[in-house]
Coordinates of C-alpha atoms and ligand atoms in Angstrom, one line a residue:
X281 CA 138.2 108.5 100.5
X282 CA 135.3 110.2 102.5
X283 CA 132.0 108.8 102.8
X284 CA 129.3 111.6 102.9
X285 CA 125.9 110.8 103.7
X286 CA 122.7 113.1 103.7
X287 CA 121.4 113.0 107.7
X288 CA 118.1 113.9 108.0
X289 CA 118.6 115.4 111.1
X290 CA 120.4 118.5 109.7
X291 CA 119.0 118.4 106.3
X292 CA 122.6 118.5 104.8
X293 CA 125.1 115.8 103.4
X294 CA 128.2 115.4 106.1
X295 CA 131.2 113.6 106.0
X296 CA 131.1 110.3 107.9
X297 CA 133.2 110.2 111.6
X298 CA 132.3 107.3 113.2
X299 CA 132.3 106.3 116.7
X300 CA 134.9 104.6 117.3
X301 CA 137.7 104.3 114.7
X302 CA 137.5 102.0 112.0
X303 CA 134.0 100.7 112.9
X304 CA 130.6 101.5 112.1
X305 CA 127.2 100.4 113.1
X306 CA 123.9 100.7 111.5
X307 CA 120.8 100.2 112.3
X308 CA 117.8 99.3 110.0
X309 CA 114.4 99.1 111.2
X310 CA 113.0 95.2 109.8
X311 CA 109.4 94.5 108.8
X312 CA 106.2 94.2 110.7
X313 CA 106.0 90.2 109.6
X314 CA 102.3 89.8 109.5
X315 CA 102.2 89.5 105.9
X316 CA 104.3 89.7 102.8
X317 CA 106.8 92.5 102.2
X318 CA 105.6 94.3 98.9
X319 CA 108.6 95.2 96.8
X320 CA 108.0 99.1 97.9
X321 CA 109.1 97.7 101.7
X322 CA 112.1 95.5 100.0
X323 CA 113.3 98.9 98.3
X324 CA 114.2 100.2 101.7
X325 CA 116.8 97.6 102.7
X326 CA 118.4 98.0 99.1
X327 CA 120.1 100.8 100.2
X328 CA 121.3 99.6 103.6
X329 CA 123.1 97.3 101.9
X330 CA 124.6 99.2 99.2
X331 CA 126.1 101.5 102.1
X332 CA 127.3 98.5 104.3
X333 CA 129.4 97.6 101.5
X334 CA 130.7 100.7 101.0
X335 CA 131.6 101.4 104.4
X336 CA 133.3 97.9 104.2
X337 CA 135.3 98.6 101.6
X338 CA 136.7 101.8 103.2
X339 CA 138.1 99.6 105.4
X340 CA 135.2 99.9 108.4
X341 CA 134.4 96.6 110.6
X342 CA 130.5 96.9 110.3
X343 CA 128.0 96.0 112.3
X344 CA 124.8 95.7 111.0
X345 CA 121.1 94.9 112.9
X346 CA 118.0 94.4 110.9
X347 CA 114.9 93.9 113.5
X348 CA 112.3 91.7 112.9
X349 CA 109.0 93.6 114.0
X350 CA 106.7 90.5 115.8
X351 CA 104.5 92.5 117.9
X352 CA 103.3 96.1 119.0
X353 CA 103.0 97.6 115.7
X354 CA 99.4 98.7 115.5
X355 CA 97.4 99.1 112.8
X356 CA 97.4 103.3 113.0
X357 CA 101.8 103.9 112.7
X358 CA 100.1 107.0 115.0
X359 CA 99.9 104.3 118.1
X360 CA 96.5 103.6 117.6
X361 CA 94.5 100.9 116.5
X362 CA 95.0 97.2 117.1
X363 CA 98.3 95.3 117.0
X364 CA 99.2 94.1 113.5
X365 CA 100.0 90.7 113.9
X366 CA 97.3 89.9 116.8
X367 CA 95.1 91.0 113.7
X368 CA 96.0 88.8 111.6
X369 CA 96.0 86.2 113.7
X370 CA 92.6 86.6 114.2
X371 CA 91.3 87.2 111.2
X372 CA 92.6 83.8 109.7
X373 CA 92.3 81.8 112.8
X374 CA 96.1 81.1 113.5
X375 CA 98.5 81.3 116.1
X376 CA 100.5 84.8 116.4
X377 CA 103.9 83.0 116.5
X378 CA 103.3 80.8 113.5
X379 CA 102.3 83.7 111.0
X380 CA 105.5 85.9 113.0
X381 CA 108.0 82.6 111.6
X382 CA 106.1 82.4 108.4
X383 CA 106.7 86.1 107.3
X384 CA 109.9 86.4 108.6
X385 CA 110.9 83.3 106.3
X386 CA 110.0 84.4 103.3
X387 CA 111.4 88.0 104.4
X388 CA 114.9 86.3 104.4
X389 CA 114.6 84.6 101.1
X390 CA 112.9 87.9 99.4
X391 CA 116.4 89.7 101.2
X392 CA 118.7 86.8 99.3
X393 CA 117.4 86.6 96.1
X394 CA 118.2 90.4 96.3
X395 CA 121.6 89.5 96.9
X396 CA 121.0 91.7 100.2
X397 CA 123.5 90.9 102.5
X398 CA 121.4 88.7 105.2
X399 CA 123.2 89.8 108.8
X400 CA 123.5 86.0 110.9
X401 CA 120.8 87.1 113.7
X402 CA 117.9 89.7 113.2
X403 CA 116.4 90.4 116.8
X404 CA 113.1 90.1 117.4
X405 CA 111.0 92.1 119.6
X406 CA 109.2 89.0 121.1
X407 CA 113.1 87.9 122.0
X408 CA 113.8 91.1 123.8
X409 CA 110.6 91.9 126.2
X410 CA 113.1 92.1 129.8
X411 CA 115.2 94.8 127.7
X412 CA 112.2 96.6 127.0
X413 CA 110.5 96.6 130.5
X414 CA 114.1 97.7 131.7
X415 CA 114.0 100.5 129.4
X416 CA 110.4 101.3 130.5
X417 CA 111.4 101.2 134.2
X418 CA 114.7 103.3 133.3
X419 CA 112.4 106.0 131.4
X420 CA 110.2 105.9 134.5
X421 CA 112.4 106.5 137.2
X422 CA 113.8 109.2 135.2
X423 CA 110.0 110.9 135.5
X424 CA 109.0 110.5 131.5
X425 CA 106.3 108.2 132.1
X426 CA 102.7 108.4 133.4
X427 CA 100.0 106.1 133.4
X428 CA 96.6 105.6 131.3
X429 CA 93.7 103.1 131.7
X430 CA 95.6 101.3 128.7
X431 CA 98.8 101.5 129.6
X432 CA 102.6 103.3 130.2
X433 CA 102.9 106.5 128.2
X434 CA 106.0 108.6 127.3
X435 CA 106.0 112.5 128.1
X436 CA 107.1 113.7 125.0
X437 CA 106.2 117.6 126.8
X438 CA 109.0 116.6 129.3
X439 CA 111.7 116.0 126.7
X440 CA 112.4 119.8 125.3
X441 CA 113.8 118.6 121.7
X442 CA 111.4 116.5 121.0
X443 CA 110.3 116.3 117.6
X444 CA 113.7 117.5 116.1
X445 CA 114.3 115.1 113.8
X446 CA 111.3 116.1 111.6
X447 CA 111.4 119.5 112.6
X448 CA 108.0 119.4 114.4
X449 CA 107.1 122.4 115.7
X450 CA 106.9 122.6 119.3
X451 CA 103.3 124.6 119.4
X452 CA 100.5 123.0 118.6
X453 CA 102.4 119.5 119.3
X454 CA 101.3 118.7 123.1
X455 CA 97.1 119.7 121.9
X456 CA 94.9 117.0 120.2
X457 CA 91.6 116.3 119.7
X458 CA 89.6 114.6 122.7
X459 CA 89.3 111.8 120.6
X460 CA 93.0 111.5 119.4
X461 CA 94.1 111.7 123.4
X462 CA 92.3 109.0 124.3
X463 CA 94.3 109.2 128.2
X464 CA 97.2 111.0 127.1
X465 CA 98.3 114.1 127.8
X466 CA 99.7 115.7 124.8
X467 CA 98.8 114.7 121.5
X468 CA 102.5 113.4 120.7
X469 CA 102.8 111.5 123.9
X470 CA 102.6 107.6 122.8
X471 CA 102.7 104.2 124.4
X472 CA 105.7 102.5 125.8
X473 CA 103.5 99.5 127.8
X474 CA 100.0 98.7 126.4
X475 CA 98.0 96.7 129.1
X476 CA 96.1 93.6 127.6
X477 CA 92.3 94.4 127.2
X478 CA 89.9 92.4 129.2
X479 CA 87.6 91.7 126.4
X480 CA 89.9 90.4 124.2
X481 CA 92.3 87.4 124.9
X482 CA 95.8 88.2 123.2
X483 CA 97.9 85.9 122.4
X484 CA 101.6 87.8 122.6
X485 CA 101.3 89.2 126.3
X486 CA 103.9 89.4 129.1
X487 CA 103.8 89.9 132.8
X488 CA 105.8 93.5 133.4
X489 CA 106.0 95.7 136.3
X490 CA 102.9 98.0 135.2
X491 CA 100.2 94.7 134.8
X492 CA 99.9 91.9 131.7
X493 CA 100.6 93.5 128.7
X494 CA 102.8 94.3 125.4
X495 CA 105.4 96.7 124.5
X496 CA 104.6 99.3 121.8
X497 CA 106.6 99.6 118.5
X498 CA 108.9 102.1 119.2
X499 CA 110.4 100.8 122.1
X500 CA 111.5 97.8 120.5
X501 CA 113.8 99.5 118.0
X502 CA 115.8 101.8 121.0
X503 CA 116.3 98.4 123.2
X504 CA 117.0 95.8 120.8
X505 CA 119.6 98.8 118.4
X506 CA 121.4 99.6 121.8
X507 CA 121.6 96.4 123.0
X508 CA 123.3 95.7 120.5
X509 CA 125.6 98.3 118.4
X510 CA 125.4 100.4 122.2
X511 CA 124.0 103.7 124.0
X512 CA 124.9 105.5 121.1
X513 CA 126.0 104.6 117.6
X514 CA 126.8 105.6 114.2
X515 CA 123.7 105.1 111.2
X516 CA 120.3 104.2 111.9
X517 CA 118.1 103.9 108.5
X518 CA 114.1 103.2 107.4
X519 CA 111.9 104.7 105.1
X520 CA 110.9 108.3 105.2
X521 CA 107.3 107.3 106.4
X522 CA 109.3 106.7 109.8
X523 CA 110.8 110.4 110.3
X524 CA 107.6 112.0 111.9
X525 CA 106.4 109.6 114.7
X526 CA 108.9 106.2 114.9
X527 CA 111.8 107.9 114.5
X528 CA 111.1 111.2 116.3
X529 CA 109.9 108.4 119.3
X530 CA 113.0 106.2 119.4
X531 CA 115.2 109.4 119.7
X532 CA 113.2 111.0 122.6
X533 CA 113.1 108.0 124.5
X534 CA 116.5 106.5 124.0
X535 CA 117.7 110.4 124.8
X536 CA 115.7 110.7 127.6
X537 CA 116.8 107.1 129.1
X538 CA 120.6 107.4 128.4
X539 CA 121.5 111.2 128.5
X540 CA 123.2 110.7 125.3
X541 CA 122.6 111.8 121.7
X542 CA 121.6 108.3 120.6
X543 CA 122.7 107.5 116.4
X544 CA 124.6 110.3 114.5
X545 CA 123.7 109.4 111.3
X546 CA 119.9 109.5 110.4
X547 CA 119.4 108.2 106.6
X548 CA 115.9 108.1 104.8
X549 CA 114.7 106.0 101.6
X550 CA 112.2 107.5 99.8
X551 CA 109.0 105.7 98.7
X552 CA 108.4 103.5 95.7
X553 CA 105.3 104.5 93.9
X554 CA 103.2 103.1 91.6
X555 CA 102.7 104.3 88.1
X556 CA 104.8 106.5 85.6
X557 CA 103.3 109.9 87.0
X558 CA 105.0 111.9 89.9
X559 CA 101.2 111.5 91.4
X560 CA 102.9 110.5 95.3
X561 CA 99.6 109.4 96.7
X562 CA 100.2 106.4 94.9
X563 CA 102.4 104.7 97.4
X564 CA 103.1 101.1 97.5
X565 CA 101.2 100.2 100.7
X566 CA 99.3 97.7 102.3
X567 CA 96.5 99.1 103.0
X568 CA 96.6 101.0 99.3
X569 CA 95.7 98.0 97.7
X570 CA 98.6 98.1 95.0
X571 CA 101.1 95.7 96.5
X572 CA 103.4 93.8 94.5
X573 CA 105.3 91.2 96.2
X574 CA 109.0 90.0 94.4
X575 CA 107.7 86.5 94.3
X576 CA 104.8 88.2 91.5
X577 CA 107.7 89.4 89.2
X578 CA 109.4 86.1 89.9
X579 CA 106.7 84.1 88.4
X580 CA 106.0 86.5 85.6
X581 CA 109.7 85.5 84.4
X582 CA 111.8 88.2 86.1
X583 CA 115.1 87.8 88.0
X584 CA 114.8 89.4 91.1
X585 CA 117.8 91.4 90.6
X586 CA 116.4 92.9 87.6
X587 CA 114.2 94.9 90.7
X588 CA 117.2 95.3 92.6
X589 CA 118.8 97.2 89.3
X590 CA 115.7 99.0 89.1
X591 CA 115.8 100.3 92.4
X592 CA 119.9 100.9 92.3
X593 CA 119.4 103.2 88.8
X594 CA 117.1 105.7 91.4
X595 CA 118.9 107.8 93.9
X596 CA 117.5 106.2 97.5
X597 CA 116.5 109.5 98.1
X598 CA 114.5 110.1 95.6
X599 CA 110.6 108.3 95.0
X600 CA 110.8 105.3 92.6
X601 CA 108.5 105.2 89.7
X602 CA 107.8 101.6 89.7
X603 CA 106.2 100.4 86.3
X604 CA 106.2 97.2 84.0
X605 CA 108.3 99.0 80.9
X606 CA 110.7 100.4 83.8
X607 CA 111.3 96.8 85.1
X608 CA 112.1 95.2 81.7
X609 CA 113.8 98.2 80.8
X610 CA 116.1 97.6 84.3
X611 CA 116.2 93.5 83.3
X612 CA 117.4 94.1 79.7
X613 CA 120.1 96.8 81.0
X614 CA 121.4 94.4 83.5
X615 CA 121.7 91.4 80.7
X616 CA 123.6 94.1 78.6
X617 CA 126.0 94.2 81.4
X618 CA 126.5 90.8 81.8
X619 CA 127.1 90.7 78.1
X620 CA 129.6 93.5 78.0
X621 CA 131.6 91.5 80.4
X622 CA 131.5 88.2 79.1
X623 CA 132.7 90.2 75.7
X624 CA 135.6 90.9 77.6
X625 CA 136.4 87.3 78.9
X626 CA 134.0 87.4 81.7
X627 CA 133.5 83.9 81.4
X628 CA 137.2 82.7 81.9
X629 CA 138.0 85.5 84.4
X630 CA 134.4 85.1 86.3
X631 CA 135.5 83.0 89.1
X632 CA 138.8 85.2 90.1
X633 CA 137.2 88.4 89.3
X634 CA 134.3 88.2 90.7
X635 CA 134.6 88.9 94.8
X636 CA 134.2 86.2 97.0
X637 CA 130.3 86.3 98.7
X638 CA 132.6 86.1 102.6
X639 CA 130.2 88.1 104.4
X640 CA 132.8 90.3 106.3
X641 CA 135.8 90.1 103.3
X642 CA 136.5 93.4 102.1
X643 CA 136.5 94.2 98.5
X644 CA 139.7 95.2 96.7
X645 CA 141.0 98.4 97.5
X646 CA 140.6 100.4 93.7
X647 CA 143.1 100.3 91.7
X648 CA 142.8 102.1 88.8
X649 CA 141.0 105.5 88.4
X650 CA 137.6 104.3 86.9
X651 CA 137.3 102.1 90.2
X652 CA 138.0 105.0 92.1
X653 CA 135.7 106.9 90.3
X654 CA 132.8 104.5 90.5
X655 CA 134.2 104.5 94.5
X656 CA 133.3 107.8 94.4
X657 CA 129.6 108.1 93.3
X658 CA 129.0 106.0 96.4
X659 CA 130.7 107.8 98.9
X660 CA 128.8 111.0 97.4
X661 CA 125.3 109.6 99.4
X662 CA 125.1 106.5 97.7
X663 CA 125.1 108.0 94.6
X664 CA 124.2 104.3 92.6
X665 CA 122.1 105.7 89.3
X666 CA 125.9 107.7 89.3
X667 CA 127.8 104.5 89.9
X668 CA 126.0 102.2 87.1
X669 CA 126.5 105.2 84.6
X670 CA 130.4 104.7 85.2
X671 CA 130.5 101.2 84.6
X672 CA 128.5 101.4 81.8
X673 CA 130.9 104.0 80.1
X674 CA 133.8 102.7 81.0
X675 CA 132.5 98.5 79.7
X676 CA 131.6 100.8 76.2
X677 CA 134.8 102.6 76.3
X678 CA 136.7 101.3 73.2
X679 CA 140.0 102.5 74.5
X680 CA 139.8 100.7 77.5
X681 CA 142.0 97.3 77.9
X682 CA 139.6 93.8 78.5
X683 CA 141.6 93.5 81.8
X684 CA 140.3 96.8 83.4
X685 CA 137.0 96.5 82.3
X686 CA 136.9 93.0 83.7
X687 CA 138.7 94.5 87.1
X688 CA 136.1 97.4 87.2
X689 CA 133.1 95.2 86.6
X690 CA 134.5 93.0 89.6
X691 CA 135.1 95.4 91.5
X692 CA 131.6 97.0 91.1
X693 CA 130.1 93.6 91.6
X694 CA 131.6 93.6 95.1
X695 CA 129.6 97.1 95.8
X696 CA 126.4 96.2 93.9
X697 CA 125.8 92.9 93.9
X698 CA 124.1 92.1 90.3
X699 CA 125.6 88.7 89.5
X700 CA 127.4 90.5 86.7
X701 CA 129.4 87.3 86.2
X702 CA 126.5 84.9 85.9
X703 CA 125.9 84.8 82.2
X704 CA 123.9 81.7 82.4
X705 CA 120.3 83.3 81.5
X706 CA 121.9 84.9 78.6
X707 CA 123.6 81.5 77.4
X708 CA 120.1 80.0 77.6
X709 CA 118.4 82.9 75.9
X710 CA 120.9 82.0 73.1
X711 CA 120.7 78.3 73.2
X712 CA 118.3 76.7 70.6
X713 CA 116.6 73.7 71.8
X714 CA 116.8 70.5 69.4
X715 CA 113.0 70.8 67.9
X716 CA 114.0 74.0 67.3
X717 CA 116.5 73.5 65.4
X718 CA 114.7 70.2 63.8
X719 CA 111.9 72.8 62.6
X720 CA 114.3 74.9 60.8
X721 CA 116.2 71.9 59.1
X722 CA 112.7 71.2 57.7
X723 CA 111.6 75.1 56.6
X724 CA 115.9 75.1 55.0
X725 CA 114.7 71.7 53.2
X726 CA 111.3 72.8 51.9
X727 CA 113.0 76.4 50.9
X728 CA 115.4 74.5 49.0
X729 CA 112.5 72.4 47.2
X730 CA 111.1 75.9 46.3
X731 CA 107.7 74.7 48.8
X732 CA 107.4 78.1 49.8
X733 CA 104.1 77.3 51.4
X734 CA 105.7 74.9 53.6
X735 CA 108.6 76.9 54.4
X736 CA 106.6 79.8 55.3
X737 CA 104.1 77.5 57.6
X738 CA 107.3 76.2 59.2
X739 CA 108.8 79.9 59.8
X740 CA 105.2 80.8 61.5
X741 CA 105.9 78.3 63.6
X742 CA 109.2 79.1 64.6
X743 CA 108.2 83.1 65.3
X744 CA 105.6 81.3 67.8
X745 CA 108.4 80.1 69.5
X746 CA 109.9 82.8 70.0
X747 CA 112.6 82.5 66.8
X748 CA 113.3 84.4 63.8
X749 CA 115.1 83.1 60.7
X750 CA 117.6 84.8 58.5
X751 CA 118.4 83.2 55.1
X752 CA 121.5 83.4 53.7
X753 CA 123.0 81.5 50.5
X754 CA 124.9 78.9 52.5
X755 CA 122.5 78.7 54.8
X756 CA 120.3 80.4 57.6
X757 CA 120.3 81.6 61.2
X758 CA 118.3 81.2 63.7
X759 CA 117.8 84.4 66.3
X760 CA 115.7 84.1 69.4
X761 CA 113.6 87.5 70.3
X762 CA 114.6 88.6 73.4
Ligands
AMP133 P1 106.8 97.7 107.6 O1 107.0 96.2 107.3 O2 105.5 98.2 107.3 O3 107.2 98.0 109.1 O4 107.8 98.5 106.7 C1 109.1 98.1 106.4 C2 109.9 99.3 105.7 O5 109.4 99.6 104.4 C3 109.9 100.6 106.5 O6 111.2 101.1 106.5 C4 109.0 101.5 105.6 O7 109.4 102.8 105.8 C5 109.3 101.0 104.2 N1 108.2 101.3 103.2 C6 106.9 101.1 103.3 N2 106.3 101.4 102.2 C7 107.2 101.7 101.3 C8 107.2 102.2 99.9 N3 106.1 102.2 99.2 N4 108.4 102.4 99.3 C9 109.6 102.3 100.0 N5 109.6 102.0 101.3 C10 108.5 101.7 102.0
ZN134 ZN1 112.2 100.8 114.0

């Protein structure tokens, strides 16, 4: 089956031809870890994942890097401003490095209980400084560099297609403001070496070539992605904040330093946004003020992979309307898929249907049409909203035999990744703890003895606990509200 995938670099969705036959790597730029990731930041390695396990199950040996941003992100994405984690640093009196592991910690555990598929090493850019400076000292002997009072800038005016990614247009580009130019010479120019200021002792710096210093965002991403998927490879992913400068950066100045086109495949998550309306100022940003982190849902009783249904029923291309009623509505569809397949002997087929979690073993080939068909919605740009629908009808189809339901909900698992064959919160949601029950023995024994007062009392009781009573002649039953 072909996988197409919608590259932002020519606007249009193309069939997939990798690199080199029967292997693909991607490339997905990690967080800036100088505080939590907000769940608008954890939307955009959802779909990553969803397309590494696609790509695996086509048969594709894949190679995945997820950077960890330490240092050089400043606080203006524009190259201005003052590094993000050297901030923070300050600001709460720590050491760089220690809020850089902290961050980057809970990253990984926000990443797992999304059942995101966690590759063994994610680079960081305070690992890789000698690939950067040899980038650098490529990019300058090449003639793309000049120097400013603050540091090593890139001459984005001496690389002609600069800027296609986002389809800048070339006039106007090279003029800016005095004040946005600071040394440089064209506005879109940007910093590949910052020099560390005198008046202000950092605590990331590194001797390089130029003078004592750090390496700016952007070049972190080209040295640490070629290092190690090559010059030039197959998918490289982010959020669609990233097309206009980060992206448009890493592609001039990998181009410039190899000769080569650098990644083939340019894919683009839209943004998560806040609130029911299609009103997108309201971003999910830090500096917005409207974060939500995963841990909040977690403590306010949600599984975290009720968010990662949420975010799999929207298109990855298309903004995210992120409100309360849309998360319980995303938890209570996911338990009604987990009880759909436990109707159909989930629970004594869960451990052979469900695919192994063997980070590299391929899913099952499909083997029926409804597989292939849910196959399908994926390869059409990771078409998930598409793929849930097909499970869903095909669990509700009353033709269709337990055994391929339960092989088409194992076989989606291995693609999505819900837990579909973990049906222990709905087995406790139905379990009635003992004083529960003890409760309504009493209300059944003072209904009998006509004490309606007492009974009634006794019912009250139980509806504060979350359970409602249904008499019947022989006896009652005892629901819980879900
Ligand atoms: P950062 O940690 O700021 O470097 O961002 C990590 C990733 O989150 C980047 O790929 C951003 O494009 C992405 N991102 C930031 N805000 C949002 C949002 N509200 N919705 C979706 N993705 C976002
Ligand atoms: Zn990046």
């Amino acid at each position: 089956m072909e996988l197409t995938l919608f590259n932002t670099l020519s606007r249009k969705k193309e069939v997939f031809q990798p690199i080199k036959s029967g292997e693909a790597g991607i490339y997905t730029c990690g967080p800036t870890v100088y505080a939590h990731a907000h769940i608008g930041n954890l939307r955009s390695y959802v779909f990553p994942d969803v397309l590494k396990k696609t790509l695996r199950l086509l048969g594709y040996q894949v190679l995945h890097v997820i950077n960890i941003t330490d240092v050089g992100h400043l606080t203006s994405n524009a190259d201005e401003g003052e590094d993000k984690l050297e901030r923070a640093a300050r600001q709460q009196a720590r050491s760089a490095w220690d809020i850089a592991a902290e961050y980057t910690e809970h990253y990984l555990r926000d990443l797992r209980r999304l059942n995101i598929d966690v590759p063994p090493d994610l680079p960081r850019a305070t690992g890789h400084i000698p690939e950067q400076i040899a980038m650098i000292e490529k990019l300058a002997a090449g003639g793309y560099t000049y120097d400013t009072e603050d540091g090593i800038y890139f001459d984005s005016a001496r690389f002609p297609d600069y800027g296609r990614l986002a389809r800048l247009k070339a006039e106007g580009l090279q003029e800016g403001s005095r004040v946005e130019m600071g040394g440089k010479r064209n506005k879109t120019d940007f910093a590949l070496w910052k020099f560390s200021s005198a008046d202000a002792q950092r605590q990331m710096e590194w001797e390089s070539p130029w003078g004592k210093g750090f390496p700016g965002w952007h070049i972190e991403c080209s040295a640490m992605s070629m290092k190690y998927l090559g010059e030039r490879f197959d998918i490289h992913t982010g959020g669609t904040d990233h097309i206009p400068v980060h992206h448009t950066n890493e592609i001039a100045q990998s181009e410039a330093a190899t000769g080569k086109p650098f990644v083939n495949y340019w894919l683009h998550g839209e943004y998560l946004i806040v609130g029911e309306d299609k009103d997108r100022d309201k971003r999910m940003g830090k500096s917005e003020g409207n974060l939500l982190r995963l841990q909040q849902l977690i403590d306010e009783g949600y599984e975290p992979l009720a968010f990662r249904y949420l975010a799999l029923n929207a298109h990855y291309r298309n903004y995210l309307n992120f409100t309360d009623q849309a998360l319980k509505a995303a938890d209570a569809a996911l338990m009604g898929l987990r009880r759909l397949i436990r109707g159909v002997g989930g629970e004594a087929a869960g451990a052979a249907e469900a695919p192994s979690e063997e980070a590299q073993a391929p899913v099952e080939t499909p083997k029926d049409g409804r597989e292939a068909a849910l196959l399908a919605d994926l390869c059409d740009d990771l078409n998930t909203p598409r793929a849930l629908a097909t499970l869903w009808t095909a669990l509700r189809d009353e033709r269709l035999p337990a055994g391929k339901k339960l092989a088409l909900a194992g076989f989606a698992e291995g693609l999505l990744s819900l837990n579909l064959f973990d049906f222990s919160r709905l087995e406790a949601q139905e379990a009635v703890p003992d004083v529960i029950r003890e409760i309504a023995e009493q209300r059944w024994a003072a209904r009998q003895a006509k004490d309606y007062a007492e009974s009634d009392r006794l019912r009250n009781l139980l509806a504060k606990e979350g359970f409602s009573v249904q008499d019947g002649k022989e006896g009652y039953q005892l629901l819980k509200f879900s």
